[in-house]
Amino acid sequence: MSQLIRSPAWQALAAHQKKIAAASLAELFAADPSRAGRFTIEAGGILLDYSKHRADAETLRLLAALAAQAQLPQWIAKMFAGDPINSTEGRPALHVALRARDAAFPAGRDVMAEVRGARERLRRFVGEAHSGVLTGASGRAIADIVNIGIGGSDLGPRMLTRALRRHHKPGPRLHFVSNIDPADLDAVLDSLAPETTLFIVASKTFTTAETLENAGRARAWLEAALGKTADLSRHFAAVTANVAGAGALGMPQERVFPLWDWVGGRYSVWSAVGLPVALAAGMDAFEELLDGARSMDEHFRTEPLERNIPAVLALLEIWYVNFFGAQTRAVIPYSEDLRDLPAYLQQLEMESNGKRVDRDGNEVDYDTAPVVWGASGTPSQHSFHQLLHQGTRLVPVDFVVAHESRPSTAQTALAANALAQAAALAFGNPVPDAPHRALPGNRPSSTLLLKRLAPRELGGLIAMYEHKVFVEGVVWNLNSFDQWGVEHGKILARTLVPQLLGSGEAADLDSSTRALLKQLRKRD
Ligand code: F6P
């Protein structure tokens, strides 16, 4: 049995779980009239109501003790100090530096000069794009910008560009392509003109197959329309930590924006990877996004664990995963503009903590990251909420709601639906004599209320989730900053390409893969 499971804090929670499991949310609310207020925390334009969780003050105290036992405050200090906490890759995880204001940060390894320099270059580029100075080979102003990237080089900018729809400035339109399936790029290019299209090739490593393939096809598309002699470099920019690799593929040096090995891909939207966000909403909005993240960093670094939003969310997740056996968590933004949030969080949470070997190399004997999934409300209500209300599984939910100061009738209905779903999950609906219609209730959720759907609040929200993931990793004793699990599949795919193209059969393949290859090789 692992040290974690044997630990006094874990054992105390296991004993306490029996008491809480026997109580309903309705009873917990009845026992404490001030519960809603006491179980609410506000920071950085975000209000977290966690009162509809199967927890009482004692639960939170015991969970905080678990975090303290895992030395969470010391780990937070290590992250902000730039210690090499990404142990398997021997480097720091310094995404917090990307939104820091300090003149020098962190102590002993100052990265701020580079960070500020990159931000200045972004500001200039965004200015050129918005003023029409950015032109293609024929001299016409760039009207469409396509971000080619995948994973962390796609999901963050894609999600935030959509989320900030109402803050977009006049300027080039933004598009996103990630899939190696040519259908993805083709569908975008269908409506674009080569003369006025620019591609941002975003890849930390500049070795990712999907991105390089799409970049090559984009170049061929430009060349076919503009001719071999046209200056195609005017149609490209790149974001990468591999400047040489980008240069080798013809990316113009003055438009290669930097990234660093101390930023993980899924934590990189605060860097030049966020360029599409700045192009869509303006550089001032991008800086406000950073400001929002910075205020969440401050909250995370300084607030006691019981009043610390990322810590409370993480500890509640641990509570359900490890003490109630929850396998999944749903994220349901009641905002169409935030509809890409679940996909973004899937990478952030599952690539970070979807692991079964701890920092010391031992296989864990407790569950780690749950499956994160979701979709925007209200369409989700007409799809999977049936299971949430009456199914057999415990699925904690994050409801994300954006406050509107002058809501339209439809926006009022949207917010009403979010609150109604959270209340129905928590308190159910007894229907005597008709069990098929009854909602049992007692199903937990958090409500995250954003003061407004604006850059600052979004920065806070995303930083909040980043730190939540970090806290979980600390308690589960994981390195949240590597992703070795995705490497093997990439290598295998590379070896299968020649097999699909050729006719030979590799003896070392399993019989199922061999048979499927045979089917796929068939030509009409
Ligand atoms: O899926 C693995 C991964 O390495 C992610 O962590 C990363 O965000 C993505 O691939 C893209 O990597 P890159 O930015 O280097 O192209």
Coordinates of C-alpha atoms and ligand atoms in Angstrom, one line a residue:
M1 CA 0.0 0.0 0.0
S2 CA 1.4 3.4 -0.9
Q3 CA 2.5 5.9 1.6
L4 CA -0.3 8.2 0.5
I5 CA -3.0 5.7 1.3
R6 CA -1.4 4.8 4.6
S7 CA -1.0 8.5 5.6
P8 CA -3.0 9.8 8.5
A9 CA -4.7 12.5 6.4
W10 CA -5.9 10.0 3.8
Q11 CA -7.2 7.6 6.5
A12 CA -9.0 10.4 8.2
L13 CA -10.7 11.3 5.0
A14 CA -11.7 7.7 4.3
A15 CA -13.3 7.5 7.8
H16 CA -15.0 10.9 7.3
Q17 CA -16.4 9.8 3.9
K18 CA -18.7 7.4 5.6
K19 CA -20.4 10.1 7.5
I20 CA -20.8 12.4 4.5
A21 CA -22.0 9.6 2.2
A22 CA -24.9 9.1 4.6
A23 CA -25.9 12.7 4.4
S24 CA -27.8 14.4 1.6
L25 CA -27.1 17.8 0.2
A26 CA -30.5 18.9 1.3
E27 CA -29.6 17.9 4.9
L28 CA -26.2 19.6 4.7
F29 CA -28.0 22.8 3.6
A30 CA -30.7 22.5 6.3
A31 CA -28.0 22.0 8.9
D32 CA -26.2 25.3 8.0
P33 CA -28.3 28.2 6.9
S34 CA -25.2 30.2 6.0
R35 CA -23.8 27.4 3.9
A36 CA -24.1 29.1 0.5
G37 CA -22.2 32.2 1.7
R38 CA -19.6 30.2 3.6
F39 CA -18.9 28.0 0.7
T40 CA -18.3 30.8 -1.8
I41 CA -14.9 32.3 -2.7
E42 CA -14.2 35.2 -5.0
A43 CA -11.0 36.1 -6.7
G44 CA -9.9 37.7 -9.9
G45 CA -13.4 38.3 -11.2
I46 CA -14.4 34.7 -10.6
L47 CA -16.9 33.6 -8.0
L48 CA -16.8 29.9 -7.0
D49 CA -19.9 28.5 -5.3
Y50 CA -18.9 25.1 -4.0
S51 CA -21.8 24.7 -1.6
K52 CA -23.5 22.1 -3.7
H53 CA -20.7 19.6 -2.9
R54 CA -21.0 16.6 -0.7
A55 CA -18.8 18.1 1.9
D56 CA -18.9 20.1 5.1
A57 CA -16.5 22.3 7.0
E58 CA -14.8 19.2 8.4
T59 CA -14.3 17.8 4.9
L60 CA -12.6 20.9 3.8
R61 CA -10.4 20.9 6.9
L62 CA -9.4 17.3 6.3
L63 CA -8.7 17.9 2.6
A64 CA -6.6 20.9 3.4
A65 CA -4.7 18.7 5.9
L66 CA -4.1 16.3 3.0
A67 CA -2.7 19.1 0.9
A68 CA -0.5 20.3 3.7
Q69 CA 0.8 16.7 4.3
A70 CA 1.7 16.7 0.6
Q71 CA 3.7 19.9 1.2
L72 CA 1.5 21.9 -1.2
P73 CA 2.7 25.3 0.0
Q74 CA 6.3 24.3 -0.5
W75 CA 5.5 23.0 -4.0
I76 CA 3.8 26.2 -4.9
A77 CA 6.9 28.1 -3.8
K78 CA 9.1 25.7 -5.9
M79 CA 7.0 26.3 -9.0
F80 CA 7.2 30.1 -8.6
A81 CA 10.9 29.9 -7.8
G82 CA 11.6 28.2 -11.2
D83 CA 12.8 24.9 -9.6
P84 CA 13.1 22.0 -12.1
I85 CA 9.7 20.5 -10.9
N86 CA 9.3 18.8 -14.3
S87 CA 11.6 16.1 -13.1
T88 CA 11.5 13.7 -16.0
E89 CA 12.6 16.4 -18.4
G90 CA 14.8 18.2 -15.8
R91 CA 13.3 21.7 -16.3
P92 CA 11.1 24.2 -14.6
A93 CA 7.4 24.8 -15.4
L94 CA 7.4 28.5 -15.6
H95 CA 4.2 29.5 -17.3
V96 CA 3.6 31.9 -14.4
A97 CA 6.6 33.9 -15.7
L98 CA 4.7 34.6 -19.0
R99 CA 2.2 36.8 -17.1
A100 CA 4.6 38.1 -14.4
R101 CA 5.1 41.9 -14.1
D102 CA 8.3 41.7 -12.0
A103 CA 11.4 43.3 -13.4
A104 CA 13.3 40.0 -12.8
F105 CA 11.6 36.7 -12.3
P106 CA 12.2 34.1 -10.9
A107 CA 15.1 34.6 -8.5
G108 CA 18.2 33.1 -9.9
R109 CA 16.9 32.4 -13.4
D110 CA 15.6 35.6 -14.9
V111 CA 13.5 35.0 -18.0
M112 CA 11.7 38.4 -18.0
A113 CA 13.9 40.1 -20.5
E114 CA 13.1 37.4 -23.1
V115 CA 9.4 37.4 -22.1
R116 CA 9.0 41.2 -22.4
G117 CA 11.0 41.2 -25.7
A118 CA 8.7 38.6 -27.2
R119 CA 5.6 40.5 -26.1
E120 CA 6.9 43.7 -27.7
R121 CA 7.4 41.8 -31.0
L122 CA 3.9 40.5 -30.8
R123 CA 2.5 44.0 -30.2
R124 CA 4.3 45.3 -33.3
F125 CA 3.0 42.4 -35.4
V126 CA -0.5 42.7 -34.2
G127 CA -0.3 46.5 -35.0
E128 CA 0.8 45.7 -38.5
A129 CA -2.0 43.2 -39.0
H130 CA -4.6 45.7 -37.8
S131 CA -3.4 48.6 -39.7
G132 CA -3.2 46.8 -43.0
V133 CA 0.6 47.1 -43.2
L134 CA 0.9 43.3 -43.2
T135 CA 0.7 42.3 -46.8
G136 CA 1.1 39.2 -48.9
A137 CA 3.4 38.7 -51.9
S138 CA 1.2 40.7 -54.2
G139 CA 1.1 43.7 -51.9
R140 CA -2.5 43.2 -50.8
A141 CA -3.3 43.4 -47.1
I142 CA -3.7 40.1 -45.2
A143 CA -7.4 39.5 -44.6
D144 CA -7.3 35.9 -43.2
I145 CA -4.9 34.3 -40.7
V146 CA -4.9 30.5 -40.3
N147 CA -3.3 29.1 -37.2
I148 CA -1.8 25.7 -37.9
G149 CA -1.0 23.8 -34.7
I150 CA -2.2 21.0 -32.6
G151 CA -2.6 20.2 -28.8
G152 CA -1.3 23.1 -26.8
S153 CA -0.4 25.0 -30.0
D154 CA -4.1 25.0 -31.0
L155 CA -6.6 24.4 -28.2
G156 CA -5.8 27.4 -26.1
P157 CA -5.7 30.1 -28.8
R158 CA -8.8 28.5 -30.5
M159 CA -10.8 28.4 -27.3
L160 CA -9.9 32.0 -26.3
T161 CA -10.3 33.5 -29.7
R162 CA -13.9 32.2 -29.7
A163 CA -14.5 33.1 -26.1
L164 CA -13.5 36.7 -26.9
R165 CA -15.8 37.0 -29.9
R166 CA -17.5 40.1 -28.6
H167 CA -14.1 41.8 -28.1
H168 CA -12.8 41.2 -31.6
K169 CA -11.3 44.2 -33.3
P170 CA -11.6 45.0 -37.0
G171 CA -8.8 43.2 -38.7
P172 CA -7.9 39.8 -40.3
R173 CA -10.3 36.9 -39.6
L174 CA -8.8 34.0 -37.6
H175 CA -9.1 30.3 -38.5
F176 CA -7.7 27.2 -36.9
V177 CA -6.5 23.9 -38.4
S178 CA -5.1 21.0 -36.4
N179 CA -6.0 17.7 -37.9
I180 CA -3.7 15.8 -40.2
D181 CA -6.8 14.9 -42.1
P182 CA -6.7 17.1 -45.2
A183 CA -10.4 17.8 -44.7
D184 CA -9.6 20.2 -41.9
L185 CA -7.3 22.5 -43.9
D186 CA -9.3 22.1 -47.1
A187 CA -12.5 23.2 -45.4
V188 CA -10.8 26.3 -44.1
L189 CA -9.1 27.1 -47.4
D190 CA -12.3 26.7 -49.4
S191 CA -13.4 30.2 -48.6
L192 CA -10.0 31.9 -48.5
A193 CA -7.9 33.8 -51.1
P194 CA -4.2 32.8 -51.3
E195 CA -3.2 36.4 -52.0
T196 CA -4.6 37.7 -48.7
T197 CA -4.0 34.7 -46.4
L198 CA -1.2 34.3 -43.8
F199 CA -0.4 31.1 -41.9
I200 CA 0.9 31.0 -38.4
V201 CA 2.7 27.7 -37.9
A202 CA 2.7 27.1 -34.2
S203 CA 4.7 24.2 -32.8
K204 CA 6.9 24.2 -29.7
T205 CA 9.1 21.5 -31.2
F206 CA 8.5 22.1 -34.9
T207 CA 8.7 18.4 -35.4
T208 CA 5.0 17.5 -34.9
A209 CA 3.8 15.5 -37.9
E210 CA 0.3 17.0 -38.2
T211 CA 1.5 20.6 -38.1
L212 CA 4.4 20.1 -40.5
E213 CA 2.1 18.2 -43.0
N214 CA -0.5 21.0 -42.9
A215 CA 2.2 23.7 -43.2
G216 CA 3.5 21.9 -46.3
R217 CA 0.1 21.7 -47.8
A218 CA -0.5 25.4 -47.1
R219 CA 2.7 26.3 -48.9
A220 CA 1.7 24.1 -51.9
W221 CA -1.7 25.9 -51.9
L222 CA -0.1 29.3 -52.0
E223 CA 2.5 28.2 -54.6
A224 CA -0.2 26.8 -56.9
A225 CA -2.0 30.2 -56.8
L226 CA 0.8 32.7 -56.6
G227 CA 3.5 30.9 -58.5
K228 CA 6.9 29.5 -57.6
T229 CA 8.7 32.8 -57.8
A230 CA 6.3 34.7 -55.4
D231 CA 7.8 35.6 -52.0
L232 CA 5.8 33.1 -50.0
S233 CA 7.6 33.9 -46.8
R234 CA 5.3 37.0 -46.6
H235 CA 2.5 34.5 -46.0
F236 CA 4.0 32.8 -43.0
A237 CA 4.8 33.4 -39.3
A238 CA 5.9 30.8 -36.8
V239 CA 5.8 30.3 -33.1
T240 CA 8.4 27.8 -31.8
A241 CA 11.2 26.9 -29.4
N242 CA 13.0 25.4 -32.3
V243 CA 14.1 28.4 -34.3
A244 CA 16.5 26.5 -36.4
G245 CA 13.7 24.0 -37.4
A246 CA 11.4 26.8 -38.4
G247 CA 14.1 28.4 -40.5
A248 CA 14.9 25.1 -42.2
L249 CA 11.2 25.0 -43.3
G250 CA 11.4 28.5 -44.8
M251 CA 9.8 30.5 -42.0
P252 CA 11.0 34.1 -42.2
Q253 CA 13.4 34.8 -39.3
E254 CA 11.8 38.1 -38.4
R255 CA 8.5 36.4 -38.0
V256 CA 9.6 33.5 -35.8
F257 CA 8.2 34.2 -32.4
P258 CA 9.9 32.5 -29.5
L259 CA 8.8 29.9 -27.0
W260 CA 11.0 28.3 -24.4
D261 CA 11.6 24.8 -23.1
W262 CA 10.4 25.9 -19.6
V263 CA 6.8 26.3 -20.9
G264 CA 4.7 23.2 -21.5
G265 CA 2.6 23.2 -24.7
R266 CA -0.7 23.0 -22.8
Y267 CA 0.5 25.9 -20.6
S268 CA 1.7 28.1 -23.5
V269 CA -1.3 30.2 -24.5
W270 CA 0.2 33.1 -22.5
S271 CA 3.2 33.2 -24.8
A272 CA 3.4 33.9 -28.6
V273 CA 1.2 30.8 -28.9
G274 CA -1.6 33.2 -27.9
L275 CA -0.9 35.3 -31.0
P276 CA -4.2 34.5 -32.6
V277 CA -6.0 35.8 -29.5
A278 CA -4.0 39.0 -29.7
L279 CA -4.7 39.3 -33.4
A280 CA -8.4 38.8 -32.9
A281 CA -9.0 40.9 -29.8
G282 CA -6.0 43.2 -29.9
M283 CA -2.8 43.3 -27.9
D284 CA -4.3 45.3 -25.0
A285 CA -6.9 42.6 -24.6
F286 CA -4.1 40.0 -24.6
E287 CA -2.3 41.9 -21.8
E288 CA -5.6 42.1 -19.9
L289 CA -5.8 38.3 -20.2
L290 CA -2.3 38.1 -18.7
D291 CA -3.3 40.5 -15.9
G292 CA -6.3 38.3 -15.0
A293 CA -4.0 35.2 -14.9
R294 CA -1.5 37.2 -12.7
S295 CA -4.2 38.1 -10.2
M296 CA -5.2 34.4 -10.0
D297 CA -1.5 33.5 -9.5
E298 CA -1.3 35.9 -6.6
H299 CA -4.5 34.5 -5.1
F300 CA -3.1 30.9 -5.5
R301 CA 0.3 31.8 -4.0
T302 CA -1.0 33.7 -1.0
E303 CA -4.4 32.5 0.1
P304 CA -4.7 29.8 2.7
L305 CA -5.7 26.5 1.2
E306 CA -9.3 26.6 2.5
R307 CA -9.9 29.9 0.8
N308 CA -7.9 29.2 -2.3
I309 CA -10.0 28.6 -5.4
P310 CA -7.7 26.3 -7.3
A311 CA -6.8 24.3 -4.2
V312 CA -10.5 23.9 -3.2
L313 CA -11.5 22.7 -6.7
A314 CA -8.5 20.3 -6.8
L315 CA -9.2 18.9 -3.3
L316 CA -12.9 18.4 -4.1
E317 CA -11.9 16.5 -7.3
I318 CA -9.6 14.3 -5.2
W319 CA -12.5 13.8 -2.7
Y320 CA -14.8 12.4 -5.4
V321 CA -12.1 10.5 -7.4
N322 CA -10.4 8.8 -4.5
F323 CA -13.1 8.6 -1.8
F324 CA -16.4 8.3 -3.8
G325 CA -15.0 6.5 -6.9
A326 CA -16.0 9.1 -9.4
Q327 CA -14.5 8.3 -12.9
T328 CA -15.4 11.5 -14.7
R329 CA -16.1 15.2 -14.3
A330 CA -18.3 17.2 -16.7
V331 CA -17.5 20.8 -17.6
I332 CA -20.6 22.6 -18.9
P333 CA -20.2 26.3 -19.9
Y334 CA -23.5 28.1 -20.2
S335 CA -22.0 30.2 -22.9
E336 CA -21.7 29.3 -26.6
D337 CA -18.6 31.5 -26.8
L338 CA -17.0 29.2 -24.2
R339 CA -18.0 26.0 -26.0
D340 CA -14.4 25.0 -26.7
L341 CA -13.5 25.1 -22.9
P342 CA -14.1 21.3 -22.3
A343 CA -11.8 20.4 -25.2
Y344 CA -9.1 22.8 -23.9
L345 CA -9.5 21.3 -20.3
Q346 CA -9.3 17.8 -21.7
Q347 CA -5.7 18.4 -22.7
L348 CA -4.8 20.5 -19.7
E349 CA -6.1 18.0 -17.2
M350 CA -5.8 14.6 -18.8
E351 CA -2.4 15.2 -20.4
S352 CA -1.1 16.6 -17.1
N353 CA -2.5 14.1 -14.6
G354 CA -3.5 11.1 -16.7
K355 CA -0.7 9.1 -15.2
R356 CA -0.1 5.9 -13.2
V357 CA 3.5 6.2 -12.1
D358 CA 4.4 8.7 -9.4
R359 CA 7.3 11.0 -9.1
D360 CA 9.4 8.3 -7.5
G361 CA 8.8 5.8 -10.4
N362 CA 6.3 3.7 -8.4
E363 CA 3.0 2.5 -9.9
V364 CA 0.2 4.3 -7.9
D365 CA -2.5 2.3 -6.1
Y366 CA -5.0 5.2 -6.2
D367 CA -6.9 6.8 -9.1
T368 CA -5.6 9.9 -10.7
A369 CA -7.1 12.3 -13.2
P370 CA -10.8 11.6 -14.1
V371 CA -12.1 11.7 -17.6
V372 CA -13.0 15.4 -18.4
W373 CA -15.7 15.9 -20.8
G374 CA -18.6 18.3 -21.5
A375 CA -20.3 20.6 -23.9
S376 CA -22.0 23.9 -23.8
G377 CA -25.4 24.2 -22.1
T378 CA -28.3 24.4 -23.0
P379 CA -27.7 21.9 -26.0
S380 CA -26.1 19.5 -23.5
Q381 CA -29.4 19.4 -21.5
H382 CA -31.0 17.8 -24.6
S383 CA -28.2 15.4 -25.0
F384 CA -26.5 14.0 -21.8
H385 CA -28.1 15.6 -18.8
Q386 CA -30.5 12.7 -18.5
L387 CA -27.6 10.5 -17.3
L388 CA -26.4 13.3 -15.0
H389 CA -29.9 13.4 -13.3
Q390 CA -31.0 9.8 -13.3
G391 CA -28.1 7.7 -14.3
T392 CA -26.2 5.3 -12.1
R393 CA -22.9 7.2 -12.1
L394 CA -21.6 10.0 -9.9
V395 CA -20.5 12.8 -12.2
P396 CA -19.5 16.1 -10.5
V397 CA -20.1 19.0 -12.8
D398 CA -18.4 22.4 -13.3
F399 CA -21.1 24.9 -14.4
V400 CA -19.4 27.9 -15.9
V401 CA -21.7 31.0 -16.2
A402 CA -20.8 34.5 -17.4
H403 CA -22.6 37.4 -15.8
E404 CA -24.3 39.8 -18.2
S405 CA -25.0 43.3 -16.9
R406 CA -27.9 43.9 -19.3
P407 CA -29.0 40.4 -20.3
S408 CA -31.4 39.9 -23.2
T409 CA -34.4 37.6 -22.7
A410 CA -32.4 34.7 -24.2
Q411 CA -29.4 35.4 -22.0
T412 CA -31.7 35.5 -18.9
A413 CA -33.1 32.1 -19.9
L414 CA -29.6 30.8 -20.4
A415 CA -28.5 31.7 -16.9
A416 CA -31.8 30.4 -15.5
N417 CA -31.1 27.1 -17.1
A418 CA -27.6 26.9 -15.5
L419 CA -28.9 27.5 -12.1
A420 CA -31.9 25.2 -12.6
Q421 CA -29.6 22.3 -13.6
A422 CA -27.3 22.8 -10.6
A423 CA -30.3 22.9 -8.2
A424 CA -32.0 19.9 -9.8
L425 CA -28.8 17.9 -9.6
A426 CA -28.3 18.8 -5.9
F427 CA -31.8 18.6 -4.6
G428 CA -33.6 16.3 -7.0
N429 CA -37.3 16.0 -7.4
P430 CA -39.2 13.3 -5.6
V431 CA -42.2 12.0 -7.5
P432 CA -44.2 9.6 -5.3
D433 CA -45.5 6.5 -7.1
A434 CA -43.5 7.3 -10.3
P435 CA -39.9 6.3 -9.7
H436 CA -39.1 6.6 -13.4
R437 CA -39.8 10.3 -13.1
A438 CA -38.1 11.0 -9.8
L439 CA -34.7 12.8 -9.6
P440 CA -32.7 11.5 -6.7
G441 CA -30.6 14.6 -6.3
N442 CA -27.5 14.6 -4.1
R443 CA -25.4 15.1 -7.3
P444 CA -22.5 17.6 -6.8
S445 CA -21.5 20.6 -8.8
S446 CA -19.4 23.8 -8.6
T447 CA -20.8 27.0 -10.1
L448 CA -18.1 29.3 -11.5
L449 CA -19.5 32.7 -12.1
L450 CA -17.4 35.0 -14.3
K451 CA -18.0 38.7 -13.6
R452 CA -18.1 39.1 -17.4
L453 CA -16.9 37.2 -20.4
A454 CA -13.9 39.4 -20.9
P455 CA -10.1 39.0 -21.2
R456 CA -9.3 39.6 -17.5
E457 CA -11.9 37.1 -16.2
L458 CA -10.9 34.5 -18.8
G459 CA -7.2 34.8 -17.9
G460 CA -8.2 34.2 -14.3
L461 CA -10.4 31.2 -15.2
I462 CA -7.6 29.5 -17.2
A463 CA -4.9 30.1 -14.6
M464 CA -7.3 28.8 -12.0
Y465 CA -7.6 25.5 -13.9
E466 CA -3.9 25.3 -14.4
H467 CA -3.3 25.6 -10.7
K468 CA -6.0 23.2 -9.9
V469 CA -4.2 20.6 -12.0
F470 CA -1.0 21.4 -10.2
V471 CA -2.5 20.9 -6.8
E472 CA -3.9 17.5 -7.9
G473 CA -0.5 16.5 -9.2
V474 CA 1.2 17.4 -5.9
V475 CA -1.3 15.4 -3.9
W476 CA -1.2 12.4 -6.2
N477 CA 2.6 12.8 -6.3
L478 CA 2.7 13.1 -10.1
N479 CA 4.8 15.1 -12.5
S480 CA 2.0 17.1 -14.2
F481 CA 4.4 18.6 -16.8
D482 CA 5.5 15.7 -19.0
Q483 CA 3.4 13.6 -21.5
W484 CA 5.4 10.5 -22.3
G485 CA 2.2 8.5 -23.0
V486 CA 1.6 10.2 -26.3
E487 CA 5.0 9.4 -27.8
H488 CA 4.7 5.7 -28.5
G489 CA 1.6 6.1 -30.7
K490 CA 3.4 8.8 -32.8
I491 CA 6.3 6.4 -33.4
L492 CA 4.0 3.5 -34.2
A493 CA 2.1 5.6 -36.7
R494 CA 5.3 6.6 -38.5
T495 CA 6.2 2.9 -38.9
L496 CA 2.8 2.1 -40.3
V497 CA 2.8 4.7 -43.0
P498 CA 5.2 2.7 -45.3
Q499 CA 3.2 -0.4 -44.5
L500 CA 0.0 1.3 -45.7
L501 CA 1.7 2.5 -48.9
G502 CA 3.6 -0.7 -49.7
S503 CA 2.6 -4.2 -50.0
G504 CA 5.0 -6.0 -47.6
E505 CA 3.8 -7.3 -44.3
A506 CA 5.7 -6.7 -41.1
A507 CA 6.1 -9.8 -39.1
D508 CA 6.4 -7.9 -35.8
L509 CA 2.8 -6.6 -36.1
D510 CA -0.1 -8.1 -34.2
S511 CA -2.6 -10.0 -36.3
S512 CA -5.4 -7.5 -35.9
T513 CA -3.3 -4.5 -37.1
R514 CA -2.0 -6.7 -39.9
A515 CA -5.6 -7.6 -41.1
L516 CA -6.7 -4.0 -40.9
L517 CA -3.7 -2.8 -42.9
K518 CA -4.6 -5.3 -45.5
Q519 CA -8.2 -3.9 -45.7
L520 CA -7.0 -0.3 -45.9
R521 CA -4.4 -1.2 -48.7
K522 CA -7.2 -2.5 -50.9
R523 CA -7.7 -0.2 -53.9
D524 CA -10.9 -0.1 -56.0
Ligands
F6P1 O1 0.3 15.5 -27.8 C1 1.6 15.7 -27.4 C2 2.1 17.1 -27.6 O2 3.5 17.1 -27.3 C3 1.4 18.1 -26.7 O3 1.9 18.1 -25.4 C4 1.6 19.4 -27.4 O4 0.8 20.4 -27.0 C5 1.3 18.9 -28.8 O5 1.9 17.6 -28.9 C6 1.9 19.8 -29.9 O6 3.3 19.9 -29.8 P1 4.1 21.0 -30.6 O7 3.6 22.3 -30.1 O8 5.5 20.7 -30.3 O9 3.8 20.9 -32.1

